[in-house]
Coordinates of N, CA and C in Angstrom, one line a residue:
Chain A
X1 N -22.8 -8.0 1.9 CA -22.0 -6.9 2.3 C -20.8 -7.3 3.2
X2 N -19.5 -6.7 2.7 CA -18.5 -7.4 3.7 C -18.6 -5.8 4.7
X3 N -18.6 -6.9 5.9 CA -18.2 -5.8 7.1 C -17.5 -6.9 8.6
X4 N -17.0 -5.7 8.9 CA -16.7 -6.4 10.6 C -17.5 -5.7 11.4
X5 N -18.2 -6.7 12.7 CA -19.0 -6.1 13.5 C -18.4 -6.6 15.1
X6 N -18.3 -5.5 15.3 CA -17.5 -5.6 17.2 C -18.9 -5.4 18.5
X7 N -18.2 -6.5 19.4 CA -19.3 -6.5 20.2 C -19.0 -5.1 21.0
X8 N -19.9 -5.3 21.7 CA -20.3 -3.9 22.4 C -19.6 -3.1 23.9
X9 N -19.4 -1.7 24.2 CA -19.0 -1.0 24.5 C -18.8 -2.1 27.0
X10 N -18.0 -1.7 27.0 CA -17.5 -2.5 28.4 C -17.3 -1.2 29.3
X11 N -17.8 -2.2 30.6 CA -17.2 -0.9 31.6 C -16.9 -2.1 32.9
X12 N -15.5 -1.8 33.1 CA -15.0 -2.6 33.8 C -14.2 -2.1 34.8
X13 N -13.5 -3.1 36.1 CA -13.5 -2.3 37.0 C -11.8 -2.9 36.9
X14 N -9.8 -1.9 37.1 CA -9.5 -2.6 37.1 C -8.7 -3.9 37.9
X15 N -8.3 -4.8 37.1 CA -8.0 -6.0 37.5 C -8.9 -7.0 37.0
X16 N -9.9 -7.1 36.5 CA -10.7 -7.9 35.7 C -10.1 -7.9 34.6
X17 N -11.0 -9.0 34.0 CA -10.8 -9.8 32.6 C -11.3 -9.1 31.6
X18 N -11.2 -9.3 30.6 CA -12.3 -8.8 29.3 C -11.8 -9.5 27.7
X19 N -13.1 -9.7 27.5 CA -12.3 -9.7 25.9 C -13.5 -9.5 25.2
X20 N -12.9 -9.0 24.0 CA -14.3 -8.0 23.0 C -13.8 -8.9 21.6
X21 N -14.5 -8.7 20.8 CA -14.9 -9.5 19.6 C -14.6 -9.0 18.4
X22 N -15.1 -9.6 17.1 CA -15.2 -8.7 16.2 C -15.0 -9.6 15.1
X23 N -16.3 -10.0 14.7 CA -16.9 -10.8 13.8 C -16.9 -10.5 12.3
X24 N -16.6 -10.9 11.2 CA -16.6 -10.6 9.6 C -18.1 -11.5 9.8
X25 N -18.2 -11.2 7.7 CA -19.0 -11.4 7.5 C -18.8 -10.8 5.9
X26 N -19.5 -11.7 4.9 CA -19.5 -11.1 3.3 C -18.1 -11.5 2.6
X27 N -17.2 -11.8 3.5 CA -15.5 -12.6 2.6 C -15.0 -13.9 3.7
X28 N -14.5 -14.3 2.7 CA -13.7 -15.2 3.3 C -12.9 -14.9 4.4
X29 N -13.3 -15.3 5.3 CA -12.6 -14.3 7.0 C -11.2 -15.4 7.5
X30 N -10.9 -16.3 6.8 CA -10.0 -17.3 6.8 C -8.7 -16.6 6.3
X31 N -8.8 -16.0 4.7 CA -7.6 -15.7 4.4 C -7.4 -13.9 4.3
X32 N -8.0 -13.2 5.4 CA -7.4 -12.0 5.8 C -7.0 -11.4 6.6
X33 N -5.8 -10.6 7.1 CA -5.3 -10.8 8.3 C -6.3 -9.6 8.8
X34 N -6.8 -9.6 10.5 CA -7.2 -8.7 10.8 C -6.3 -8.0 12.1
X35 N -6.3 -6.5 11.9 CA -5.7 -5.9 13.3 C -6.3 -5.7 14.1
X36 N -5.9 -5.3 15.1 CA -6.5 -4.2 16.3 C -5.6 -3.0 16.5
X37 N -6.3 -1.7 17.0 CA -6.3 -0.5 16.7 C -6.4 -0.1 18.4
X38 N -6.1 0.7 19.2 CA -6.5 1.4 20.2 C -6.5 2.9 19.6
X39 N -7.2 3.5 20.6 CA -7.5 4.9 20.2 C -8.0 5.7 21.3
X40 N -7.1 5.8 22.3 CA -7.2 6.6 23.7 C -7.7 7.9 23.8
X41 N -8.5 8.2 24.4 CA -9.3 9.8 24.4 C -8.7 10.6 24.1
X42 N -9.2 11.3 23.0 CA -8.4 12.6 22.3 C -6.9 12.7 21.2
X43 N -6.3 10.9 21.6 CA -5.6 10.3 20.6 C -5.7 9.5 19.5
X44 N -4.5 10.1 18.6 CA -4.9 9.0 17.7 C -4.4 7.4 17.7
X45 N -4.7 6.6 16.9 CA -4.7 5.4 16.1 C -3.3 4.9 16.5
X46 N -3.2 3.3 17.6 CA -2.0 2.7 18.0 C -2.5 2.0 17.7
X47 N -1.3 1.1 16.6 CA -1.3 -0.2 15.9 C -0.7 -1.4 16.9
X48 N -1.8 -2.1 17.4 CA -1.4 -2.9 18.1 C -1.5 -4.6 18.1
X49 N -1.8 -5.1 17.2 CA -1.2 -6.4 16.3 C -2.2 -7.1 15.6
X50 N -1.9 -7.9 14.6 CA -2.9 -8.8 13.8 C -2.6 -9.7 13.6
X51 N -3.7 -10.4 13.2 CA -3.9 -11.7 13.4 C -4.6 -12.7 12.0
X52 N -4.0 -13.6 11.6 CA -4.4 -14.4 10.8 C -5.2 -15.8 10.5
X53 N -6.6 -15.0 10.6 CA -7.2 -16.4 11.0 C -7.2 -17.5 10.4
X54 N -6.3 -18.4 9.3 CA -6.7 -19.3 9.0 C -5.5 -20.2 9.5
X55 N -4.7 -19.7 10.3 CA -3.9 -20.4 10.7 C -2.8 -19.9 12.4
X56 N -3.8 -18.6 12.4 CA -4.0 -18.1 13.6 C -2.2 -17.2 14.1
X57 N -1.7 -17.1 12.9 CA -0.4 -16.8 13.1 C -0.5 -15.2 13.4
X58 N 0.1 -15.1 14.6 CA -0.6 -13.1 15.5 C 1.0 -12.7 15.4
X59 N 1.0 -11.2 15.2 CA 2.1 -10.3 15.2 C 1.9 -9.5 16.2
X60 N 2.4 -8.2 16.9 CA 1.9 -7.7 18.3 C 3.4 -6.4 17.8
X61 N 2.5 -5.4 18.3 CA 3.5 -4.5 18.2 C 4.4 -4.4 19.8
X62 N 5.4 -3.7 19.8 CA 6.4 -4.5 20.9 C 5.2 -3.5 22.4
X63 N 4.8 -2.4 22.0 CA 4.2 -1.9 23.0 C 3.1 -2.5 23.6
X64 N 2.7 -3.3 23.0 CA 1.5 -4.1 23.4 C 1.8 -6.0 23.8
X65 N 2.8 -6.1 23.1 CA 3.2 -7.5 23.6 C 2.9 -7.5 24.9
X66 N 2.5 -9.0 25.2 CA 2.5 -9.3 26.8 C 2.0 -8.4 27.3
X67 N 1.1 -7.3 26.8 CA -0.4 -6.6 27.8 C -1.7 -7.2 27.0
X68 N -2.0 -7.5 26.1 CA -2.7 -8.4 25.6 C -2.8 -9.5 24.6
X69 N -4.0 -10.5 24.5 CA -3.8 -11.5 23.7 C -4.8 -11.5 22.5
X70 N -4.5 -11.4 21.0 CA -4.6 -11.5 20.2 C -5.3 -13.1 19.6
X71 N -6.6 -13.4 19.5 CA -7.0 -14.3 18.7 C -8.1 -14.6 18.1
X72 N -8.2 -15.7 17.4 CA -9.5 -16.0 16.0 C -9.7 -17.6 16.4
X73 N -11.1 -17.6 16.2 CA -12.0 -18.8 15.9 C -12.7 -18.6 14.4
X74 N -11.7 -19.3 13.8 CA -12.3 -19.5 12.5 C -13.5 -19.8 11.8
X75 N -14.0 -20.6 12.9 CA -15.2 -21.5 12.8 C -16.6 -20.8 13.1
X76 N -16.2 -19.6 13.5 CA -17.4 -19.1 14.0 C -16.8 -17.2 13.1
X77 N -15.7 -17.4 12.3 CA -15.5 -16.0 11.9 C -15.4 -14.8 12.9
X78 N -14.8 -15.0 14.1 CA -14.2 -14.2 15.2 C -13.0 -13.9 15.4
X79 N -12.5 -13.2 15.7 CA -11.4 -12.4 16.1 C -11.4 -12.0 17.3
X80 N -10.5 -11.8 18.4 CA -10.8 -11.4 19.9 C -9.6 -10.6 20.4
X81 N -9.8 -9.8 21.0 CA -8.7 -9.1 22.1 C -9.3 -9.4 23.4
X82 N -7.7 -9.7 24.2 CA -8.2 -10.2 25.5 C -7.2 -9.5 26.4
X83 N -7.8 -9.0 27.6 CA -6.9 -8.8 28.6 C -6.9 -9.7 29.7
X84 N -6.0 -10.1 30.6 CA -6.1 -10.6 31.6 C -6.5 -9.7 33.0
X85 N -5.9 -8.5 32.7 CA -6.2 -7.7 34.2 C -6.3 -6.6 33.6
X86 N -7.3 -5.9 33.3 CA -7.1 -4.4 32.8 C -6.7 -3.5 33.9
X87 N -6.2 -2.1 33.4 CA -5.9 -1.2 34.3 C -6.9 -0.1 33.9
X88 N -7.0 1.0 34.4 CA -7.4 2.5 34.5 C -6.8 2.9 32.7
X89 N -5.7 2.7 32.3 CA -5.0 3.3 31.5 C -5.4 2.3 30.0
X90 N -6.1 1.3 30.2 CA -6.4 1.0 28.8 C -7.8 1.2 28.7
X91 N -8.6 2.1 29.5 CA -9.9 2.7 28.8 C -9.5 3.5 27.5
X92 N -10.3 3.1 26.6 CA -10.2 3.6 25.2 C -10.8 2.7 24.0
X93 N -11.2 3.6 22.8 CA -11.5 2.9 22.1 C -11.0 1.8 21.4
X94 N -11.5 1.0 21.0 CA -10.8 -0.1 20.1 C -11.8 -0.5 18.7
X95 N -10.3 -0.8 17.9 CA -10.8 -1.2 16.6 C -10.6 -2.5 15.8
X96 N -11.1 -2.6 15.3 CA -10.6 -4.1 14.8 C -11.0 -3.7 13.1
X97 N -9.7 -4.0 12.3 CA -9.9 -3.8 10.4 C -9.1 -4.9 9.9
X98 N -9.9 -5.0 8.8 CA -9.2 -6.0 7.9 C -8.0 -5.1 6.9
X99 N -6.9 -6.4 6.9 CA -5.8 -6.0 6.0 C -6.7 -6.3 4.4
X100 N -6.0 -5.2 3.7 CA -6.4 -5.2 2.0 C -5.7 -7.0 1.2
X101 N -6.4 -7.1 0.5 CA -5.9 -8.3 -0.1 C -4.9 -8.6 -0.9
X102 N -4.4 -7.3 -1.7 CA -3.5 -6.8 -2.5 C -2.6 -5.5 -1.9
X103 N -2.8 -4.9 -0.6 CA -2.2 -3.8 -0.2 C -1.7 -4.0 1.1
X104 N -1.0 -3.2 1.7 CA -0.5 -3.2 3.1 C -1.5 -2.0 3.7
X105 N -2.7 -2.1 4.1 CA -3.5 -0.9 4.9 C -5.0 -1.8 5.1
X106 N -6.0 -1.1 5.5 CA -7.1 -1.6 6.1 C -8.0 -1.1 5.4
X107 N -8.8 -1.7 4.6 CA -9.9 -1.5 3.9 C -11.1 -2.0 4.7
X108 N -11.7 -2.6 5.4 CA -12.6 -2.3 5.8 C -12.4 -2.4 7.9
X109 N -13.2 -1.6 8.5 CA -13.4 -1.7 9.9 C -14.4 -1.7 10.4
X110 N -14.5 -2.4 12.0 CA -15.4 -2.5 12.8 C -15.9 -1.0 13.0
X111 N -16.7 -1.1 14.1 CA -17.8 -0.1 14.3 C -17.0 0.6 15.7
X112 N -15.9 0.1 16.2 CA -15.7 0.2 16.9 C -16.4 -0.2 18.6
X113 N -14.9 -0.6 19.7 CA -15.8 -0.8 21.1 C -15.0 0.1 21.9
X114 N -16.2 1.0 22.7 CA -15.3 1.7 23.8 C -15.7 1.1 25.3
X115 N -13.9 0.5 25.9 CA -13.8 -0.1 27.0 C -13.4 1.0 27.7
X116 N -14.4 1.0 28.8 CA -14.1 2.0 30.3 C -13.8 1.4 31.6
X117 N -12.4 1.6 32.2 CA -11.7 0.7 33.0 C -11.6 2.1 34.3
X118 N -12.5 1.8 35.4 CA -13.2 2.7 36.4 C -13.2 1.8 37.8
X119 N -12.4 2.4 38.8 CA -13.0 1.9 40.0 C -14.4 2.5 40.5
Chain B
X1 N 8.8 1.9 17.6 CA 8.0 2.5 16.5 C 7.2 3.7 17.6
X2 N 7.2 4.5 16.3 CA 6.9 5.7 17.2 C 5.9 6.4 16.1
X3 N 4.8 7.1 16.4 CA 3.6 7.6 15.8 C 4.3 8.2 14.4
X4 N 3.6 8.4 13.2 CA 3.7 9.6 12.4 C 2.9 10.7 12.9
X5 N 4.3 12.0 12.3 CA 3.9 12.7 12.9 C 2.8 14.0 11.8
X6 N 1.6 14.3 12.4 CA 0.2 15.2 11.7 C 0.7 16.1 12.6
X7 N 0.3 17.2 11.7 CA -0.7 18.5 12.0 C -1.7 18.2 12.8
X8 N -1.8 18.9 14.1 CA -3.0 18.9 15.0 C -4.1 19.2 13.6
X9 N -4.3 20.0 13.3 CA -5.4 20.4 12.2 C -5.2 21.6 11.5
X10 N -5.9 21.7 10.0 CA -5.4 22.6 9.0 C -6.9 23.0 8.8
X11 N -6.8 23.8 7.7 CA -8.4 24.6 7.5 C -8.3 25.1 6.0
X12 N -9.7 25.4 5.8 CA -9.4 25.7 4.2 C -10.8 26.3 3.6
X13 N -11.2 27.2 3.1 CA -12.4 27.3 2.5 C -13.0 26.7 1.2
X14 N -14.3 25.9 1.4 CA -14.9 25.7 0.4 C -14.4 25.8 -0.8
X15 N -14.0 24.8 -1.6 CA -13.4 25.0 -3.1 C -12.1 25.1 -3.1
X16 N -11.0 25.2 -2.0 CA -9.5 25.5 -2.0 C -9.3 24.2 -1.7
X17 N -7.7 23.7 -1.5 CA -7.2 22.7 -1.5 C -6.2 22.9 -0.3
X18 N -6.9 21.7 1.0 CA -5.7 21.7 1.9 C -4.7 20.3 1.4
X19 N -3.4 20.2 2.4 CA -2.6 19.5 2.3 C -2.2 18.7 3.6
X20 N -2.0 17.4 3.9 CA -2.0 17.1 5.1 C -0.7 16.4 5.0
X21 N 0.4 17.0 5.7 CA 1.3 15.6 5.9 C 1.5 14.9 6.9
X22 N 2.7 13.8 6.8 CA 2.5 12.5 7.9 C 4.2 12.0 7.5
X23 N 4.9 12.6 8.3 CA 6.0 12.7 8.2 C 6.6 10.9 9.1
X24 N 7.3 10.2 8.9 CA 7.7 9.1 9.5 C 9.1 9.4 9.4
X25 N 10.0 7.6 9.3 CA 11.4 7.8 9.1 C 11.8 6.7 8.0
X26 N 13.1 6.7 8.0 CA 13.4 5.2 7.0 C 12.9 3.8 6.9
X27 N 12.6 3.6 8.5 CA 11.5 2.3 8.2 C 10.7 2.5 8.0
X28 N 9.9 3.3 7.9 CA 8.4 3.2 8.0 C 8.0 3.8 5.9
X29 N 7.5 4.6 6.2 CA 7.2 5.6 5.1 C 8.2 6.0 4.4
X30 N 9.7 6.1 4.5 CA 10.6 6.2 3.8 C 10.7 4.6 3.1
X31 N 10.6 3.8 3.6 CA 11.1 2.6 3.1 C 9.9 1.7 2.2
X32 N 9.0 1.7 2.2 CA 7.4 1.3 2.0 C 7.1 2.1 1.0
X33 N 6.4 1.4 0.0 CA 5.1 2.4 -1.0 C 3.9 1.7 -0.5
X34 N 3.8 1.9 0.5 CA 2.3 1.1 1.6 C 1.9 2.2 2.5
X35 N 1.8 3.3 2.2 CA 1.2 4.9 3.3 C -0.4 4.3 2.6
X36 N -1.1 4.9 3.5 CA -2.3 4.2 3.5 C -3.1 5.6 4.2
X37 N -4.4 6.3 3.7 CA -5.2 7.1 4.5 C -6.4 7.1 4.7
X38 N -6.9 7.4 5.9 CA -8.4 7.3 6.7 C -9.1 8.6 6.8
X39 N -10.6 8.5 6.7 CA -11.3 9.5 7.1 C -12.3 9.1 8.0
X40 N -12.1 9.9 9.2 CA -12.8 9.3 10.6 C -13.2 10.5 10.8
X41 N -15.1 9.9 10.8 CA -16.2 10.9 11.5 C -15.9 10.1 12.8
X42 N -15.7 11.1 14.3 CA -15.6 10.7 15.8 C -17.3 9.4 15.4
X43 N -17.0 8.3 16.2 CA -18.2 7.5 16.1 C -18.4 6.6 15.7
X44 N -18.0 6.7 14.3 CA -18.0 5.7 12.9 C -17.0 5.3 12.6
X45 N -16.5 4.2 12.2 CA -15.9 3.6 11.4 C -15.1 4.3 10.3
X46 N -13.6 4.1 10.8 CA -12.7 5.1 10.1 C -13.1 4.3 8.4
X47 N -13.1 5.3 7.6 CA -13.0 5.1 6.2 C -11.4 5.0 4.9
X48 N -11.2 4.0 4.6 CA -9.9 4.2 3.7 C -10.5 5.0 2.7
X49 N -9.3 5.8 2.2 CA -9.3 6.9 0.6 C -8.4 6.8 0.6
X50 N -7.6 6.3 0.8 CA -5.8 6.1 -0.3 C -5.3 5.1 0.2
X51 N -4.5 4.0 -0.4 CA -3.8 2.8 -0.2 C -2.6 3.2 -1.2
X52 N -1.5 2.4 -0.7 CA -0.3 2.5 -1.7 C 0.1 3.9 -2.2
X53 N -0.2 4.8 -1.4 CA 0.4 6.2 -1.3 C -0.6 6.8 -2.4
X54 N -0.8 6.6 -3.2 CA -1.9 7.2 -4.2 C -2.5 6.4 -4.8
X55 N -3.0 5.6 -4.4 CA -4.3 4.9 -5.0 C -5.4 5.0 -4.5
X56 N -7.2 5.3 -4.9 CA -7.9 5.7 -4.5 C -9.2 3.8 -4.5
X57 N -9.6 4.1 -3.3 CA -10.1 2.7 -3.8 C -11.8 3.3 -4.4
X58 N -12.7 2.2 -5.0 CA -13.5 2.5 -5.7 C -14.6 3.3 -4.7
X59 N -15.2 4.4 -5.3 CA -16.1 5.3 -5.1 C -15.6 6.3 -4.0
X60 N -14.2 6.3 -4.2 CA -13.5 7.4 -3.5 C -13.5 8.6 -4.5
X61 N -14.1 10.2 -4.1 CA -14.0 11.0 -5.0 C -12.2 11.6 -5.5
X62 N -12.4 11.7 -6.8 CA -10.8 12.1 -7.3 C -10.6 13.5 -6.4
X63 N -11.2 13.7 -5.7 CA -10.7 15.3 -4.9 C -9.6 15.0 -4.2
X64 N -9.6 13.7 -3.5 CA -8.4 13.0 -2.7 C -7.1 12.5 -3.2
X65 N -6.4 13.0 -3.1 CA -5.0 12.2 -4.0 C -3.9 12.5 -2.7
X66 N -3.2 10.7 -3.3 CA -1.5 11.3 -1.8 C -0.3 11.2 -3.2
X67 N 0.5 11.4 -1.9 CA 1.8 11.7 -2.3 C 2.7 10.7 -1.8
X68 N 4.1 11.0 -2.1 CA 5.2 11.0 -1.3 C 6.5 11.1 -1.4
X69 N 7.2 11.8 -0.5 CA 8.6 12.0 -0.9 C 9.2 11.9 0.6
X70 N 10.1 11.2 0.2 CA 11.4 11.0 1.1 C 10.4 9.9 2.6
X71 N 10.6 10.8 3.8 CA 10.2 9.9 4.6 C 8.4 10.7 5.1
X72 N 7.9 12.0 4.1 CA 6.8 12.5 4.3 C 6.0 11.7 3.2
X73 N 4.7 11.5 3.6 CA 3.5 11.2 2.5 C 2.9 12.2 2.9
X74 N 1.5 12.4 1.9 CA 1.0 13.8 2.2 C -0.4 13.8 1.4
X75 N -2.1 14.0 1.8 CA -2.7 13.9 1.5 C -3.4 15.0 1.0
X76 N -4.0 15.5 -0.2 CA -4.1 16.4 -0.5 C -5.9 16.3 -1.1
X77 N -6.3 16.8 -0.1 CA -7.9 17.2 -0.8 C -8.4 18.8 -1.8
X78 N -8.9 18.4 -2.7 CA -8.7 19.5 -3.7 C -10.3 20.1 -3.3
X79 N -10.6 20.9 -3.8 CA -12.0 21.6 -3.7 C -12.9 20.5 -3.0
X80 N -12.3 21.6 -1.7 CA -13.3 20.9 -0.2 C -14.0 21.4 0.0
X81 N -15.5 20.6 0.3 CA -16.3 20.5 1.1 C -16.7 20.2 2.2
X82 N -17.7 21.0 2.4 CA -18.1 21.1 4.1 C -18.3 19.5 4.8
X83 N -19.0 18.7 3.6 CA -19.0 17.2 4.1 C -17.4 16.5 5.1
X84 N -15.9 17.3 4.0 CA -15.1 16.7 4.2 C -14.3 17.0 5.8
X85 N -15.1 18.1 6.5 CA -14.8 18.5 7.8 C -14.9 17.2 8.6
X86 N -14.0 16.8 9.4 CA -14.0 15.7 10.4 C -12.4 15.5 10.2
X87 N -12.0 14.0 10.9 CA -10.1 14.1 11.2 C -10.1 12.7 10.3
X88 N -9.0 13.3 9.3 CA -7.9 12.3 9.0 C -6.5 11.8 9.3
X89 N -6.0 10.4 8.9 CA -5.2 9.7 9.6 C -4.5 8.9 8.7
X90 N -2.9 9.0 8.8 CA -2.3 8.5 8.1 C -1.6 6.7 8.7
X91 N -1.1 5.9 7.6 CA -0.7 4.8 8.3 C 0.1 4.2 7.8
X92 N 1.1 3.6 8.1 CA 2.3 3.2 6.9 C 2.9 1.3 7.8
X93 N 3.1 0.8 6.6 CA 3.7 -0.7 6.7 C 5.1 -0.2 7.5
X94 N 5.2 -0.8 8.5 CA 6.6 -0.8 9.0 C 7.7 -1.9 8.7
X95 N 7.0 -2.9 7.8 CA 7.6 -4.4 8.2 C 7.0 -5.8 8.8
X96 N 7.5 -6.8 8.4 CA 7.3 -7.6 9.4 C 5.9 -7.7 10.4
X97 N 4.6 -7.4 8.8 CA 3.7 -7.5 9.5 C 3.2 -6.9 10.4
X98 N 4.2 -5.5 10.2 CA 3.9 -4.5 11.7 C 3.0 -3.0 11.2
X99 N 2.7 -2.2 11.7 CA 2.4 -0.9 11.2 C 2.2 0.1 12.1
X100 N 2.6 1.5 11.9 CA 2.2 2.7 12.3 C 1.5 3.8 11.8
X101 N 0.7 4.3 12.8 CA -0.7 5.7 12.7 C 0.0 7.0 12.7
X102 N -0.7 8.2 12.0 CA -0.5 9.3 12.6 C -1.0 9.1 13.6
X103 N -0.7 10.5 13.9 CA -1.4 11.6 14.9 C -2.8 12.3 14.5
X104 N -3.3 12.0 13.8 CA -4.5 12.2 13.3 C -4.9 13.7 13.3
X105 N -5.1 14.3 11.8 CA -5.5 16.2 11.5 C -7.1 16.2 11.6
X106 N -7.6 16.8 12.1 CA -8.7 18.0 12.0 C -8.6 18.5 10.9
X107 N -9.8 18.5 10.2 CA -9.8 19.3 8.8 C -11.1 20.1 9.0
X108 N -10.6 21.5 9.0 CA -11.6 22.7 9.4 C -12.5 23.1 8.0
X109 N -13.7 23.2 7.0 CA -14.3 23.9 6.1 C -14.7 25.3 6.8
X110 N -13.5 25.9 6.8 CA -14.0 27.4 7.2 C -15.6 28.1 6.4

């Protein structure tokens, strides 16, 4: 079965670190680009960059540039979003989907992870 | 880049046909035959039912079909059901590797 599976739900305080996951499985996870998704309470779906794991080449939408980092371990069929310091304001869900092989859109996604950023 | 823009949410009785658009601009959905749509139960794992503006991928029911004209695409579920209540979401290739979400509709089975 192809799926992506994202580790699990964070509650952090901010100014800490984090980084969440998001594992394939069932395709070749080398040659398909995967995104990340935020999806803040009560909003929808911000496309916030992807990444190509077989050669690790990341795109970032300009809103998210330089607030987080984008990357894959091939070797282990991973994908990561990373913050360096979270704030209050990036509690929200997150997604991670694979791009289609023949299409520009996301055919399959994680389970999603909801990060809560709380003093 | 700036969201496409949805309908907070539309409604429809059993068996009738709503219509969902996802209005963008010349980069996005005007310029692209790459509008792409989701069906997201809160919880789960959003689901694709249209790629390439009307293509359905396999074991998607034919009730689903898109559209598109100009810089609107537009998703049209025909004799709905109660299952189909929950929010959908449109998504369009911007370029350069890049992309944008609606605003995501509520779809009411009155």
């Amino acid at each position: 079965e192809v799926q992506l599976v994202q580790s699990g739900g964070e509650v952090k305080k901010p100014g800490e670190s984090l980084q969440i996951s998001c594992k394939g499985s069932g395709y070749s996870f080398n040659t398909y680009w995967i995104g990340w998704m935020r999806q803040m309470p009560g909003k929808g779906l911000e496309w916030m960059g992807i990444i190509y794991p077989g050669d690790s080449d990341t795109r970032y939408s300009p809103s998210f540039q330089g607030q987080v980092t984008i990357s894959a371990d091939k070797s282990i069929r991973t994908a990561y979003l990373q913050w360096s310091s979270l704030k209050a304001s990036d509690t929200a869900m997150y997604f991670c989907a694979r791009q289609g092989s023949s299409f520009d859109g996301f055919d399959i996604w994680g389970q999603g992870a909801l990060v809560t950023v709380s003093s | 880049q700036s969201a496409l823009t949805q309908p907070r949410s539309v409604s429809g009785s059993p068996g009738q046909s709503v219509t969902i658009p996802c209005t963008g601009t010349s980069s996005d959905v005007g310029n692209y035959k790459s509008v792409s749509w989701y069906q997201h139960h809160p919880g789960k794992a959003p689901k694709l039912i249209i790629y390439d503006v009307n293509k359905r991928p396999s074991g998607v029911p034919d009730r689903f079909s898109g559209s598109k004209s100009g810089n609107t695409a537009s998703l049209t579920i025909s004799g709905l059901q109660a299952e189909d209540e929950t929010d959908y979401f449109c998504c369009s290739y911007a370029g350069s590797y890049t992309y944008v979400f609606g605003t995501a509709t509520k779809v009411t089975v009155l």
